Amino acid sequence: MESNIRVTVWHEFRHEKTNAKVKAIYPDGMHNAIATGLRAAGGMTVRTATLDEPEHGLSAEVLDNTDVLTWWGHMTHHEVRDDIVERVRQRVWAGMGLVVLHSAHFSKIFKALMGTSCDLKWREADDREIIWFTAPGHPIVQGLSDHIIIPREEMYGEHFDIPEPDETVLISSFSGGEVFRSGVTYRRGAGKIFYFRPGHETYPAYHQKEVLQIIANAARWAAPTANSAKQTYGNRKPL
Ligand code: ZN
C-alpha cells in the first residue's frame, strides 16, 4: 500500500504483570497483540507506548509523529498525568486520530473529549457478544460481513453515558439480554475518534481476527488528511 499511517498503541500494561490469567492470554501484553494485528494489516508503521515509560511513552516528539493513537487502560486511569492527557487532547484537536478501546471508556482522555461521565453497566460472566453492523459500507467495517460473534466477553450495557455519536457503526447484543453501542464515532476539532468496546483483559478478543480488522480499519479511517491541521483562527482582513 502506498499509504503509511504512523500508529502508536498505548497500553497501561499492568494486568499482565499482576494477573496470571491475563498474562497467559497476552504474554507480551495486549499492546503487542494489537500492534501485531495492525502490522499484519499493512500500510502502517506501528510503535507501542506504556504507562510506566517516561512521560507514559507519549513525549511531544512521539505524539507529533503519531497519526493515530490507540488507548487501552483500566486499573490505572488515575495514574495518567493530567499534563499528558492535555497534550493528547491538543493533538486530537490538531488532527490526530484516537481509537479508544474497551475500559478506556473511563480514561481521562476519553472523558475529557466527551464531557460526560462515560459510565455504563457491566458484568463479567462469559456472555456471548454479537456485534451487529449498523452502518453498512462504513470504512470501519470494510471487508467484514454484517456481524461479529465473540464467544465469551465481559458485558457492557446501556445506558452508555456518551454524547450522541456522530455515527453509530456497531451495536452489540449479549446473551444476558443487554445491548450496547459498541462502535461510535466523533469529531473533536480536526481529530476523528472511534470508541470500540471489546477487549476485556481476561478474554482473548485481541487475538480474534475480525476484532483486529475493525481496529485496523478504524486506524485508517481516523488518520488525518492532508488538510487536517491547516486551519487558521483569529482576526483577519476581508477577502
Ligand atoms: Zn473489562
Short mmCIF file of N, CA, C and O in Angstrom, two decimals, residues 3 29 84 96 103 109 113 124 129 155 160 169 173 209:
data_model
loop_
_atom_site.label_atom_id
_atom_site.label_comp_id
_atom_site.label_asym_id
_atom_site.label_seq_id
_atom_site.Cartn_x
_atom_site.Cartn_y
_atom_site.Cartn_z
N SER A 3 0.03 4.19 1.26
CA SER A 3 -0.10 5.00 2.47
C SER A 3 0.76 4.43 3.58
O SER A 3 1.07 3.25 3.61
N GLY A 29 1.79 -8.74 26.54
CA GLY A 29 0.94 -7.57 26.75
C GLY A 29 -0.04 -7.39 25.61
O GLY A 29 0.26 -7.71 24.46
N ILE A 84 -0.17 15.19 30.42
CA ILE A 84 -0.05 14.36 29.21
C ILE A 84 -1.41 14.13 28.58
O ILE A 84 -1.55 14.10 27.35
N MET A 96 -4.90 14.50 15.07
CA MET A 96 -4.53 13.11 15.33
C MET A 96 -5.77 12.27 15.59
O MET A 96 -6.67 12.68 16.33
N SER A 103 -12.28 -0.68 28.24
CA SER A 103 -12.41 0.02 29.52
C SER A 103 -11.80 1.41 29.50
O SER A 103 -11.95 2.16 30.48
N ILE A 109 -8.58 10.76 29.05
CA ILE A 109 -8.61 11.41 27.74
C ILE A 109 -9.99 11.29 27.10
O ILE A 109 -10.49 12.25 26.52
N LEU A 113 -12.58 14.46 26.32
CA LEU A 113 -13.04 14.77 24.96
C LEU A 113 -14.57 14.68 24.85
O LEU A 113 -15.17 15.36 24.02
N GLU A 124 -19.12 -9.51 34.39
CA GLU A 124 -18.12 -10.49 33.95
C GLU A 124 -18.69 -11.87 34.15
O GLU A 124 -18.64 -12.41 35.27
N GLU A 129 -21.18 -12.30 22.95
CA GLU A 129 -21.46 -10.98 22.37
C GLU A 129 -21.62 -11.12 20.86
O GLU A 129 -20.80 -11.75 20.20
N MET A 155 -19.76 -8.20 29.60
CA MET A 155 -20.91 -7.46 29.09
C MET A 155 -20.76 -5.98 29.43
O MET A 155 -20.38 -5.63 30.55
N PHE A 160 -25.15 3.87 28.01
CA PHE A 160 -23.76 4.30 27.95
C PHE A 160 -23.82 5.82 27.92
O PHE A 160 -24.38 6.40 26.98
N VAL A 169 -21.73 2.88 14.49
CA VAL A 169 -21.29 1.92 13.48
C VAL A 169 -21.59 0.49 13.92
O VAL A 169 -21.82 -0.39 13.09
N SER A 173 -25.24 -7.11 21.09
CA SER A 173 -26.20 -7.76 21.99
C SER A 173 -25.43 -8.80 22.81
O SER A 173 -24.39 -9.31 22.36
N LYS A 209 -9.46 -12.34 14.74
CA LYS A 209 -9.06 -11.59 13.54
C LYS A 209 -10.06 -10.50 13.16
O LYS A 209 -9.67 -9.43 12.71
#
